[in-house]
Short mmCIF file of C-alpha atoms in Angstrom, two decimals:
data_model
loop_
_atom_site.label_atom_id
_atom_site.label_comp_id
_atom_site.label_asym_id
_atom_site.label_seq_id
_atom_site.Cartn_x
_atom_site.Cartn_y
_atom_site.Cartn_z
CA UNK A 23 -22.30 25.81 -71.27
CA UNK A 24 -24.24 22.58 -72.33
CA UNK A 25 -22.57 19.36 -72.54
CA UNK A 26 -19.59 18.95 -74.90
CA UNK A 27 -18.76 16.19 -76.75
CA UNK A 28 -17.35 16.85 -80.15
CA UNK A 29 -15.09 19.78 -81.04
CA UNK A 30 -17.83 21.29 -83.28
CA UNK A 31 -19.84 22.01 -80.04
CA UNK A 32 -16.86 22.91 -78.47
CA UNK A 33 -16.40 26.01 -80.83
CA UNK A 34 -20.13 26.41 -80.86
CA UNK A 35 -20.37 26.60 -77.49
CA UNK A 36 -16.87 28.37 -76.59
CA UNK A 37 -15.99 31.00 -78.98
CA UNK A 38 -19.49 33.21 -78.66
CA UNK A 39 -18.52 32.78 -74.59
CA UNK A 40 -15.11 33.28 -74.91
CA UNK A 41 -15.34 36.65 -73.52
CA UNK A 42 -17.04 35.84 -70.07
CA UNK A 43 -13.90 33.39 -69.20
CA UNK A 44 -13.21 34.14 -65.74
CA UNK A 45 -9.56 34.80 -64.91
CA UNK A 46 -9.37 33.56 -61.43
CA UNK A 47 -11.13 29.95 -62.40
CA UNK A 48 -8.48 29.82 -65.52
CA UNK A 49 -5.39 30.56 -63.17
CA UNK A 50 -6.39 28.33 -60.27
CA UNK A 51 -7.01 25.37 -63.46
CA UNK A 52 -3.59 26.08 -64.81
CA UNK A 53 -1.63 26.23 -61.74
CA UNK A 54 -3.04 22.95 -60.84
CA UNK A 55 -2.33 20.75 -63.92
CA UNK A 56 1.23 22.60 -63.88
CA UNK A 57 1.47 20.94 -60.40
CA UNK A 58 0.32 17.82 -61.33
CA UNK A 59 2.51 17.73 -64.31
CA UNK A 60 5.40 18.48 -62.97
CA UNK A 61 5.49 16.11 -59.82
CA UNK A 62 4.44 13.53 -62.24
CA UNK A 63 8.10 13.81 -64.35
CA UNK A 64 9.87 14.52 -60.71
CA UNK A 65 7.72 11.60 -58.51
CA UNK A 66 5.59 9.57 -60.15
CA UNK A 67 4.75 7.79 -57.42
CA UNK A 68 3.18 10.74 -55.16
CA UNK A 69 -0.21 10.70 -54.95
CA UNK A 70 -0.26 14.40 -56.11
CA UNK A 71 -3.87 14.41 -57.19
CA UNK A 72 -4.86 13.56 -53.60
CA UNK A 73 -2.79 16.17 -51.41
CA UNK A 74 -3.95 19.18 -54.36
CA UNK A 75 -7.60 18.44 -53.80
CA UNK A 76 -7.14 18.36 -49.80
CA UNK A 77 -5.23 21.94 -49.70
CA UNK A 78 -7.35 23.31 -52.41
CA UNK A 79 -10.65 22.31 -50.92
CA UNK A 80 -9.15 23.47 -47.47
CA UNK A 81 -8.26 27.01 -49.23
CA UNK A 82 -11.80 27.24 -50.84
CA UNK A 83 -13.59 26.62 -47.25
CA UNK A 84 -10.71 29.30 -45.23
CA UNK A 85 -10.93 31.44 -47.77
CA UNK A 86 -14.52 31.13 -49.03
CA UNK A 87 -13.14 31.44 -52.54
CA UNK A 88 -16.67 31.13 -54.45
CA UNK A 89 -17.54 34.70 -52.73
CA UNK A 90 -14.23 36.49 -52.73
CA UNK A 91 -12.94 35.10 -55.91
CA UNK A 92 -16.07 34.13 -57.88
CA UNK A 93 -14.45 30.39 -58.43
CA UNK A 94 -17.32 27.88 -58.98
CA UNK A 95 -17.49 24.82 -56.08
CA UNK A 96 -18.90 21.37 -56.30
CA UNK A 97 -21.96 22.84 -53.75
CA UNK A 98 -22.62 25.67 -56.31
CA UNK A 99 -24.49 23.55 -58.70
CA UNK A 100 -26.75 22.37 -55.33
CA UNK A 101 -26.87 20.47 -52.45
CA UNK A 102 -25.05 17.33 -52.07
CA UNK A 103 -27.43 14.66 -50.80
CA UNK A 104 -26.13 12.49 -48.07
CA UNK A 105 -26.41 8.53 -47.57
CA UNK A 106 -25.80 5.90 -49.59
CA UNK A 107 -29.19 4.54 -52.04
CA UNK A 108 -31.29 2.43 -50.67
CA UNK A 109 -32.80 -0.30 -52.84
CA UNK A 110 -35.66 -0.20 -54.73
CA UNK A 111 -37.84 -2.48 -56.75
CA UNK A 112 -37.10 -2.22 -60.38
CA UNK A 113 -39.99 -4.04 -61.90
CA UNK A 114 -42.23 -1.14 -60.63
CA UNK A 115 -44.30 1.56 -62.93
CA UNK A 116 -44.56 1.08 -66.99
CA UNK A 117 -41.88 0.52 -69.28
CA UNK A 118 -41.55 0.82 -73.33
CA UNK A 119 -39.62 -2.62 -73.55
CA UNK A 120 -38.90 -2.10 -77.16
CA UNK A 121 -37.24 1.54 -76.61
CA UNK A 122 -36.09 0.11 -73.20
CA UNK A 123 -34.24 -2.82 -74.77
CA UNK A 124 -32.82 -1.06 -77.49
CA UNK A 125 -31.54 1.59 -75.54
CA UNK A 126 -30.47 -1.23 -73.54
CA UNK A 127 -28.36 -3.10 -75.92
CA UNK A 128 -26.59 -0.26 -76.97
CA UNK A 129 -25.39 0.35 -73.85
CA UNK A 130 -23.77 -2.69 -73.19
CA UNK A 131 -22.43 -2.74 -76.81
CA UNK A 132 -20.47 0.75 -76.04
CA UNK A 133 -20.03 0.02 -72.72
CA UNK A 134 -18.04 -3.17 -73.39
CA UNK A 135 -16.24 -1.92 -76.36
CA UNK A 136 -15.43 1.35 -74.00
CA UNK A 137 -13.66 -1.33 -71.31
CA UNK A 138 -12.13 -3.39 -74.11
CA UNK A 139 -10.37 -0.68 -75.20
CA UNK A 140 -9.30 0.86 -71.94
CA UNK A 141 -8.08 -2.83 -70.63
CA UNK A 142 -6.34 -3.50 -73.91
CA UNK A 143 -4.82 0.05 -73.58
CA UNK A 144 -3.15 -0.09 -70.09
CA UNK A 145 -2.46 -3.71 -70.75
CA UNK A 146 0.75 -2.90 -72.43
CA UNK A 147 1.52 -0.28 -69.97
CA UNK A 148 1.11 -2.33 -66.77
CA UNK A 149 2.30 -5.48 -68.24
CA UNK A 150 -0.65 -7.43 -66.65
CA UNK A 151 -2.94 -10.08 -68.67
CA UNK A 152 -6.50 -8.83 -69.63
CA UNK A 153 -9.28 -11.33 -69.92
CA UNK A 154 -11.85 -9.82 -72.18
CA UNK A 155 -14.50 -12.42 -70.71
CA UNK A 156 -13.66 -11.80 -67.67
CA UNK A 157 -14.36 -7.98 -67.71
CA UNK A 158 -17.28 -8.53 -69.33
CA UNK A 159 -18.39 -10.89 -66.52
CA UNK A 160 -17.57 -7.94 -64.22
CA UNK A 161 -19.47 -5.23 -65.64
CA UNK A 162 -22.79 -7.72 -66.30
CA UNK A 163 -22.41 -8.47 -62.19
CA UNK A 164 -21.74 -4.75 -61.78
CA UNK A 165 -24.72 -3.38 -63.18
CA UNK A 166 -26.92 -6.25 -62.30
CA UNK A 167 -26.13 -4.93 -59.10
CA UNK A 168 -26.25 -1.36 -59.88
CA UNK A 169 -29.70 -1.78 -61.13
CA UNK A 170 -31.41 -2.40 -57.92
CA UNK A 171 -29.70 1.06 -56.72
CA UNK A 172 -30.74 2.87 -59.32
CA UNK A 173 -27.16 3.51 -60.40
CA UNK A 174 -25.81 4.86 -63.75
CA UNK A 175 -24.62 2.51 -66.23
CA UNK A 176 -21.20 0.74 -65.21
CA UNK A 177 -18.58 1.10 -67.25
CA UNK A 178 -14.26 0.79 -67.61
CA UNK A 179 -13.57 4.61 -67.31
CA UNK A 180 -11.04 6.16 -69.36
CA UNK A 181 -10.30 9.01 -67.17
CA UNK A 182 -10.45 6.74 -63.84
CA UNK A 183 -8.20 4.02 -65.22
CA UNK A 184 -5.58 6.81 -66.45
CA UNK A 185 -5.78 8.06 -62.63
CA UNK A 186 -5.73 4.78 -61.48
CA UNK A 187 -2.25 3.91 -63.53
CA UNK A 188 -0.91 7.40 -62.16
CA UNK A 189 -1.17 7.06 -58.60
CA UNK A 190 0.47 3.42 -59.43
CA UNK A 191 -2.57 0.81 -58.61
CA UNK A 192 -1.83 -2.68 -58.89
CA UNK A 193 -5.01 -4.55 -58.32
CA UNK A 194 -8.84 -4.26 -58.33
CA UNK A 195 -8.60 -4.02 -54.48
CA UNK A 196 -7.95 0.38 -55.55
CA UNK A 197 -11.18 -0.19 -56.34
CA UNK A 198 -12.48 -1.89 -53.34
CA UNK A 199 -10.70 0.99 -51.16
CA UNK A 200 -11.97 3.70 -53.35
CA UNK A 201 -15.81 2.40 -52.72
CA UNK A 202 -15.26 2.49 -49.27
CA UNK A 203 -13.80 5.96 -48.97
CA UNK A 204 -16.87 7.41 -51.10
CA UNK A 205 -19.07 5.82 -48.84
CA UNK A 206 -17.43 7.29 -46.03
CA UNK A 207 -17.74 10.59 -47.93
CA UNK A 208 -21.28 10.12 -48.96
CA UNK A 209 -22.20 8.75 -45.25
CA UNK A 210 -20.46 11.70 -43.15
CA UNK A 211 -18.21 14.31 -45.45
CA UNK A 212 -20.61 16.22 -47.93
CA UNK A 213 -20.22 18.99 -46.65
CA UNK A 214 -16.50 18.84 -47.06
CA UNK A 215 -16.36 17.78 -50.90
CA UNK A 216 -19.04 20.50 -51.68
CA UNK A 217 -16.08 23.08 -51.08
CA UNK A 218 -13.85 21.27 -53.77
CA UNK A 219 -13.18 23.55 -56.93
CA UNK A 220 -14.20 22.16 -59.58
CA UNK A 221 -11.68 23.99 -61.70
CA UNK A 222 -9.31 21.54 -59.91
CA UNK A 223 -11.58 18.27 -60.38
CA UNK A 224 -10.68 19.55 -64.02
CA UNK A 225 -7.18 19.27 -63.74
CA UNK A 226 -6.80 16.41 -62.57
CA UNK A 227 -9.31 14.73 -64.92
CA UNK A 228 -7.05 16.39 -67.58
CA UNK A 229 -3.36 15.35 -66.25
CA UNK A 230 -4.51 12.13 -66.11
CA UNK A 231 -6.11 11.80 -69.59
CA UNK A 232 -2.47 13.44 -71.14
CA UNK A 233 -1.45 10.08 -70.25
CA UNK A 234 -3.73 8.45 -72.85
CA UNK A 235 -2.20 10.36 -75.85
CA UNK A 236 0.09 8.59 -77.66
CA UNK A 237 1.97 9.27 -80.85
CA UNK A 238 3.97 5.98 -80.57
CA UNK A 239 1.24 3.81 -81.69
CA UNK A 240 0.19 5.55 -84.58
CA UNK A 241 3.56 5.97 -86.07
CA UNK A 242 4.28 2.84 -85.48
CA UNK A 243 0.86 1.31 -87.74
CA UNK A 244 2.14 3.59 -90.23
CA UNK A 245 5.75 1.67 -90.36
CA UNK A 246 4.46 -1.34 -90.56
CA UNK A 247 1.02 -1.35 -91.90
CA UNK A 248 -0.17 1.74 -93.60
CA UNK A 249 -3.73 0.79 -94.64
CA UNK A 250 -4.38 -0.49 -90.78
CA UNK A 251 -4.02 3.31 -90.04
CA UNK A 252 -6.99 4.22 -91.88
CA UNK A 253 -9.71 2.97 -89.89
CA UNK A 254 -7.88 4.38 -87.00
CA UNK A 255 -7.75 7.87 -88.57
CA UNK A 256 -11.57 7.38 -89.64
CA UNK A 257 -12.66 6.69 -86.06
CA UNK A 258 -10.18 9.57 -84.66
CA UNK A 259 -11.89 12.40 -87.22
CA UNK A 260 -15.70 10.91 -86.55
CA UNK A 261 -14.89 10.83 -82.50
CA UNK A 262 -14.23 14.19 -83.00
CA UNK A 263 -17.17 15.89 -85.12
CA UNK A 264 -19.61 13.55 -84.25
CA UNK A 265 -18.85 12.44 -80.89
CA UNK A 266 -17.10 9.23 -78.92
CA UNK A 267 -20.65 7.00 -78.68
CA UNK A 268 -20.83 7.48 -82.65
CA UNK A 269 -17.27 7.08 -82.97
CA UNK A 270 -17.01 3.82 -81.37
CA UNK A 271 -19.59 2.52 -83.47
CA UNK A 272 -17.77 3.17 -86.64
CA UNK A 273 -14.70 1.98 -85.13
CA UNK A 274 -16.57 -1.40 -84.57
CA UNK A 275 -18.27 -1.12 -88.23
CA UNK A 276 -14.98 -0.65 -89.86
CA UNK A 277 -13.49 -3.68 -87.71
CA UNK A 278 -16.09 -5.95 -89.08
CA UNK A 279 -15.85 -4.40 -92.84
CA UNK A 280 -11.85 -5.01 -92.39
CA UNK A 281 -12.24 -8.67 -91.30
CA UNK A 282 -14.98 -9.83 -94.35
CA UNK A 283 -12.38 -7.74 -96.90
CA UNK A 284 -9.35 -9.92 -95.17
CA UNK A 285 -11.35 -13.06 -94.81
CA UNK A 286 -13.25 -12.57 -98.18
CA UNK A 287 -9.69 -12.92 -100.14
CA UNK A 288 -8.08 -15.75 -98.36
CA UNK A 289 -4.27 -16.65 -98.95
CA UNK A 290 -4.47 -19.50 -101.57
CA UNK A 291 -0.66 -20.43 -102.28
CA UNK A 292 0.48 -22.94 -104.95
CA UNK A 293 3.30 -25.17 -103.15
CA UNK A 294 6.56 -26.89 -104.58
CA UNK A 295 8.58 -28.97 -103.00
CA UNK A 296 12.20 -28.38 -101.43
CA UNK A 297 14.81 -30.22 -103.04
CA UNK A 298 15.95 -33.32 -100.53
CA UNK A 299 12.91 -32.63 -98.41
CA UNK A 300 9.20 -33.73 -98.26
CA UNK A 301 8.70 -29.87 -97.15
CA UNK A 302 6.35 -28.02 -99.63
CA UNK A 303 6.67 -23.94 -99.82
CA UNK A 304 5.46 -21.12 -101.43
CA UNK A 305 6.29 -20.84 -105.33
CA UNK A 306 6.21 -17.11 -105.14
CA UNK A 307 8.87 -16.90 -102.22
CA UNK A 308 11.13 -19.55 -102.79
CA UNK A 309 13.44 -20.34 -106.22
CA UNK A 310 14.38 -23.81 -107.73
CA UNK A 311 10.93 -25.85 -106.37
CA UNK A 312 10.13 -29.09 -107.48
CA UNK A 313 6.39 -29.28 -108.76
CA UNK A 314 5.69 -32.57 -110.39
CA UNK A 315 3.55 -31.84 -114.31
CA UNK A 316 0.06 -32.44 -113.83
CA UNK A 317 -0.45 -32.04 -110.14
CA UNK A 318 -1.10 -28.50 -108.42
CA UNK A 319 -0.75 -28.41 -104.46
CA UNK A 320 -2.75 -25.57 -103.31
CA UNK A 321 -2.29 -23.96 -99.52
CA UNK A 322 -5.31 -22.45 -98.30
CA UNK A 323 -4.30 -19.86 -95.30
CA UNK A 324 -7.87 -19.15 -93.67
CA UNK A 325 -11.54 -21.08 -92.37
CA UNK A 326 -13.80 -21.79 -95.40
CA UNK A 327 -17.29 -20.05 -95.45
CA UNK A 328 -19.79 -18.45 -97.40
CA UNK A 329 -17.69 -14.71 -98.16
CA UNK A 330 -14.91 -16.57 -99.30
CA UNK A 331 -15.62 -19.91 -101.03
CA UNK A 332 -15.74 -18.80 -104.50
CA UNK A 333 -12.40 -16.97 -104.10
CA UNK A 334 -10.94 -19.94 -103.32
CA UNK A 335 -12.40 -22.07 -106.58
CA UNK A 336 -11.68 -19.00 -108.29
CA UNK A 337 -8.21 -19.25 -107.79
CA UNK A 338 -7.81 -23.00 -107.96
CA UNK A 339 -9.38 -22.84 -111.35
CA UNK A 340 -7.34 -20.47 -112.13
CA UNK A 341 -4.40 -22.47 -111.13
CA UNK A 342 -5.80 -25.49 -113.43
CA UNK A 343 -5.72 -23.42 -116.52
CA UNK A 344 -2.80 -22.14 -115.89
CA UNK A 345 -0.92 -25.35 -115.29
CA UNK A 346 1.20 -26.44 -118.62
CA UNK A 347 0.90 -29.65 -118.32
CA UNK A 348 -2.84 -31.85 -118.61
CA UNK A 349 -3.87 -31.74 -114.57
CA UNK A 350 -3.72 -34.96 -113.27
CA UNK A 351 -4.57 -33.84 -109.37
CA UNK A 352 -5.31 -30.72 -107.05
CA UNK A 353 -3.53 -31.63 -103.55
CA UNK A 354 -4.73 -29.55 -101.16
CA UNK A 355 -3.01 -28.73 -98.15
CA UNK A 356 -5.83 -27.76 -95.31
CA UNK A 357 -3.45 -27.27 -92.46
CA UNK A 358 -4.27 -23.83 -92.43
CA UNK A 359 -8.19 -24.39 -92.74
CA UNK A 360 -9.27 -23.75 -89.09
CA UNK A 361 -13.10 -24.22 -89.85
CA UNK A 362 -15.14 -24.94 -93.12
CA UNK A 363 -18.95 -23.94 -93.46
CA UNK A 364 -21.89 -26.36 -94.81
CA UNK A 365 -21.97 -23.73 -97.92
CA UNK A 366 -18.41 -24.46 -98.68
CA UNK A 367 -18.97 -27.57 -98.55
CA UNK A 368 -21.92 -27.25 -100.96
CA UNK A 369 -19.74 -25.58 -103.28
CA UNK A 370 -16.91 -28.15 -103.00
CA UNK A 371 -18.79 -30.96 -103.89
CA UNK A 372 -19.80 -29.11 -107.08
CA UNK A 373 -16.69 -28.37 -107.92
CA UNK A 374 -15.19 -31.92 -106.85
CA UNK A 375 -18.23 -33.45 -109.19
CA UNK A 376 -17.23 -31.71 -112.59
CA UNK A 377 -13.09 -32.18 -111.68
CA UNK A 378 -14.13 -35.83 -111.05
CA UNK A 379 -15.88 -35.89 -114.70
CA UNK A 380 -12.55 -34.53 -116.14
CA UNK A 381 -10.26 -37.53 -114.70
CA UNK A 382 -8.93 -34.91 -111.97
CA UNK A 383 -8.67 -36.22 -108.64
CA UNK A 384 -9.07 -34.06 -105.79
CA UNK A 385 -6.88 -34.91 -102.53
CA UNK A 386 -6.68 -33.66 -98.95
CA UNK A 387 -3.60 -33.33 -96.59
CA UNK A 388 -3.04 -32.36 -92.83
CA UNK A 389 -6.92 -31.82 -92.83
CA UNK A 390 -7.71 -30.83 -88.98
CA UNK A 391 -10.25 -33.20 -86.69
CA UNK A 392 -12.70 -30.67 -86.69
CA UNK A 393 -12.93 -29.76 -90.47
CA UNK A 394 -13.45 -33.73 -90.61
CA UNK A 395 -16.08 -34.37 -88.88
CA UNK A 396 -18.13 -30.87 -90.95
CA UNK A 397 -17.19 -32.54 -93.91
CA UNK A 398 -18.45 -35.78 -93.12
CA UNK A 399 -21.86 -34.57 -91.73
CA UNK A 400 -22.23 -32.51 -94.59
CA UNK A 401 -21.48 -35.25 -96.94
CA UNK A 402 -18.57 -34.15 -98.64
CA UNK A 403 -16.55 -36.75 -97.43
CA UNK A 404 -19.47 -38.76 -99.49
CA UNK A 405 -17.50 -37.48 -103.18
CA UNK A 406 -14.06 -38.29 -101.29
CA UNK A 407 -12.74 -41.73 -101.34
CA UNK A 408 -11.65 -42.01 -97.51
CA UNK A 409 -8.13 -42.76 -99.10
CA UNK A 410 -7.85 -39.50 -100.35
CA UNK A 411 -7.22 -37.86 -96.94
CA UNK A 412 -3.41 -38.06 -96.04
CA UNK A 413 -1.41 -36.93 -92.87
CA UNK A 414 0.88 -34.81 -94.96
CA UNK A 415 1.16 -33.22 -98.63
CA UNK A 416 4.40 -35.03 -99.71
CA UNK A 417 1.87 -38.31 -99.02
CA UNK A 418 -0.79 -37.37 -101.25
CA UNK A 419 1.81 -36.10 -104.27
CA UNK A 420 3.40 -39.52 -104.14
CA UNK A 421 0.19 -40.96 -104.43
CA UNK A 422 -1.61 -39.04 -107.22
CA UNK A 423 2.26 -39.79 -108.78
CA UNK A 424 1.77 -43.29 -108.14
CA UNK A 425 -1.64 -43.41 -110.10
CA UNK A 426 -0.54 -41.65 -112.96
CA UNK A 427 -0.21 -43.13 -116.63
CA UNK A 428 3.12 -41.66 -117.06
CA UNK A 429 6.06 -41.54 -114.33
CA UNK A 430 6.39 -38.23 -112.77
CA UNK A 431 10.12 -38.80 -113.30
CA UNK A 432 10.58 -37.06 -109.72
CA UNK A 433 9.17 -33.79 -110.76
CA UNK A 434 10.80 -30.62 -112.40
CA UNK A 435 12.70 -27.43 -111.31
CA UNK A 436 10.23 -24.54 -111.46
#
C-alpha cells in the first residue's frame, strides 16, 4: 500500500486489501503493543521499547522469520547502506528558485508550527519551560547543517518526542546519545537492524503515539469556552480527510481569523466610580457607581489599529448619544492600550477635531510611554493640549469637573 495520510486513503487503500492481511504480521503487531502497553501501566520507567526490538530482531535472525513465517523485515524493502554521508556542495547543478523557495517556505512554516505544537504539548506534561525562539533557533542550525548532508528536513517529531517522554528523557543530551548510537549502527550494525520486524517498529511507533490522545483537553475547552472548541474540531475533521500538512494550515488560518474577530471588537467599557474611592469600574458589573452628568470615562481593553479603530469611535459615539445629560468630556482610560497604529491615530484626530467643534473635550489617563511617543510622532498629541494627559482617571474627571459651567455636585448614583 501507498502512503497514508488521511483516513479516506486509509479505506481506499485498506478495505479492497483487506483480504491479503497476513495473520502472522497482525499477531506478532498485536502481541507487541500489548507488551508495550502493559509494562507501561506496571513500569513506566522500563525501557520496554528497547529490550522488545533486541529479542524480536534476535528471533527474526534465529529463526529467519521473513522465510518461515512470511513477516516483512527492515532488509526486505533493500539493502541498508552503510556509513555515515559525506558532505557535499549544495550550490551545485540548476535549481527553480521560485518553486525551490516556495517549497522552501512552506517547509519551515509546517515544520515550526509541527515543533510548536509538540513543545507546547509535552510542556505541560514534563513541567519544563519551552522557548518558542529558542526551538526555532534549533531547527534553523539543524537544517543549516543538515543541508550540507543532504539530510531530510528537520523537524520536532511527534512520534519521537512521545517515545522520548516514555522512556522518561529529561534533557536534549537523549538526543545527543541517540545520534551517537545511530552512528554506531549506521558505521558497523546494518546488518543487524535489517533483521528488525517492522511489524514491531509499528508498535512501538503506535504505543507511543496513544500517549498523545487526550480527551482531557477537549472537554475541558468545552467547559470553559465552547466556541474555542470549534477551530479545534475544524482542524481535527480537515487533519483527517485531507491530511496533517493541510490541516495545520487551517489550524494556523483559523488562529489568525480568531485573533482579527477578537481584536476587531475590542472591550470598550464605560467606567463609574466607587463610592469613597478614586477607583473607576465597569458600569455593567458593578451596582451603585458614581458617574458625574456630562462626562463619559471610556476603558479601552486592547492595542489600537486599523481592524479595530472604528469599533472603538463606534462605540464612544454611541456612548455620547446615549449619555442624558449635554457631554461635557470623554475621559479615556488607555491603561489597557498596549500599542496604537498611525491609522488610529488618523482617525482620532478626526474624531477629536469635530468633538472639539462641539465644546467636548477629549482627555487621556494612565496612557503608557510607548503609546506616547506614536502619538506624538504622529501628531496627535498636536490636537491634545499636553495638559490633557493625566497619571490616573480620577485626575482627569476632577479636572473636566473643575472646568465645567455648572458644579458636578460630586456626581450621581447610577
Amino acid at each position: 500500500m501507498g502512503r497514508v495520510n488521511t483516513i479516506i486513503t486509509f479505506f481506499e487503500q485498506y478495505i479492497p486489501n483487506a483480504q491479503y492481511t497476513h495473520g502472522w504480521t497482525t499477531l506478532m503487531a498485536i502481541l507487541t503493543l500489548v507488551v508495550l502497553l502493559t509494562m507501561k501501566n506496571l513500569w513506566r520507567t522500563f525501557p520496554t521499547a528497547f529490550y522488545v526490538l533486541c529479542i524480536t530482531t534476535f528471533v527474526a535472525w534465529y529463526c529467519e522469520i521473513d522465510q518461515t513465517a512470511g513477516i516483512s523485515l527492515v532488509k526486505s524493502s533493500g539493502a541498508i547502506p552503510a556509513g555515515l554521508p559525506g558532505p557535499s556542495n549544495i550550490f551545485s547543478g540548476s535549481f527553480d528558485w521560485s518553486t525551490l523557495l516556495s517549497g522552501a517556505a512552506l517547509i519551515a512554516v509546517l515544520g515550526y508550527m509541527e515543533s510548536a505544537s509538540v513543545a507546547k504539548k509535552f510542556e505541560g506534561k514534563s513541567k519544563m519551560k519551552v522557548s518558542l525562539p529558542q526551538e526555532l533557533l534549533a531547527l534553523g542550525v539543524a537544517n543549516l547543517m543538515g543541508a550540507f548532508f543532504r539530510a531530510y528536513p528537520t523537524t520536532g517529531s511527534l512520534s519521537r518526542t512521545g517515545l522520548n517522554f516514555q522512556v522518561g528523557s529529561k534533557s536534549p543530551f537523549s538526543s545527543f546519545f541517540v545520534a551517537i548510537i545511530v552512528g554506531t549502527v549506521l558505521l558497523f550494525l546494518t546488518s543487524v537492524i535489517g533483521y528488525i520486524p517492522n511489524c514491531v517498529l509499528a508498535a512501538i511507533v503506535i504505543s507511543a503515539a496513544l500517549n498523545l490522545i487526550t480527551y482531557e483537553e477537549p472537554l475541558y475547552i468545552a467547559k470553559t469556552n465552547p466556541f474555542s472548541l470549534l477551530p479545534l474540531l475544524i482542524t481535527f475533521i480537515a487533519t483527517l480527510l485531507i491530511g496533517p500538512e493541510y490541516g495545520v494550515i487551517i489550524a494556523i488560518a483559523l488562529s489568525l481569523i480568531e485573533v482579527v474577530w477578537r481584536t476587531a471588537r475590542p472591550q470598550v467599557r464605560i467606567l463609574g466610580r466607587l463610592a469613597g474611592t478614586t477607583t473607576y469600574k465597569d458600569q455593567n458589573r458593578f451596582e451603585n457607581l458614581i458617574a458625574t452628568p456630562g462626562i463619559i470615562v471610556l476603558r479601552v481593553e486592547a492595542k489600537l489599529y486599523f481592524v479595530n479603530n472604528s469599533h472603538f469611535l463606534s462605540t464612544m459615539s454611541k456612548a455620547i448619544k446615549a449619555n442624558k445629560a449635554p457631554v461635557h468630556a470623554v475621559v479615556i482610560d488607555a491603561e489597557g492600550i498596549i500599542s496604537i497604529d498611525p491609522s488610529a491615530c488618523h482617525a482620532l484626530t478626526n474624531v477629536i477635531s469635530t468633538l472639539s467643534d462641539k465644546k467636548i473635550m477629549f482627555l487621556w489617563a494612565n496612557v503608557k510611554i510607548s503609546v506616547k511617543k506614536t502619538m506624538d510622532k504622529s501628531h496627535l498629541t498636536d490636537q491634545i493640549k499636553e495638559d490633557h494627559f493625566f497619571s490616573t482617571v480620577h485626575e482627569a474627571v476632577q479636572y473636566a469637573e473643575s472646568t465645567m459651567s455648572q458644579p458636578a455636585n460630586n456626581g450621581q448614583l447610577i
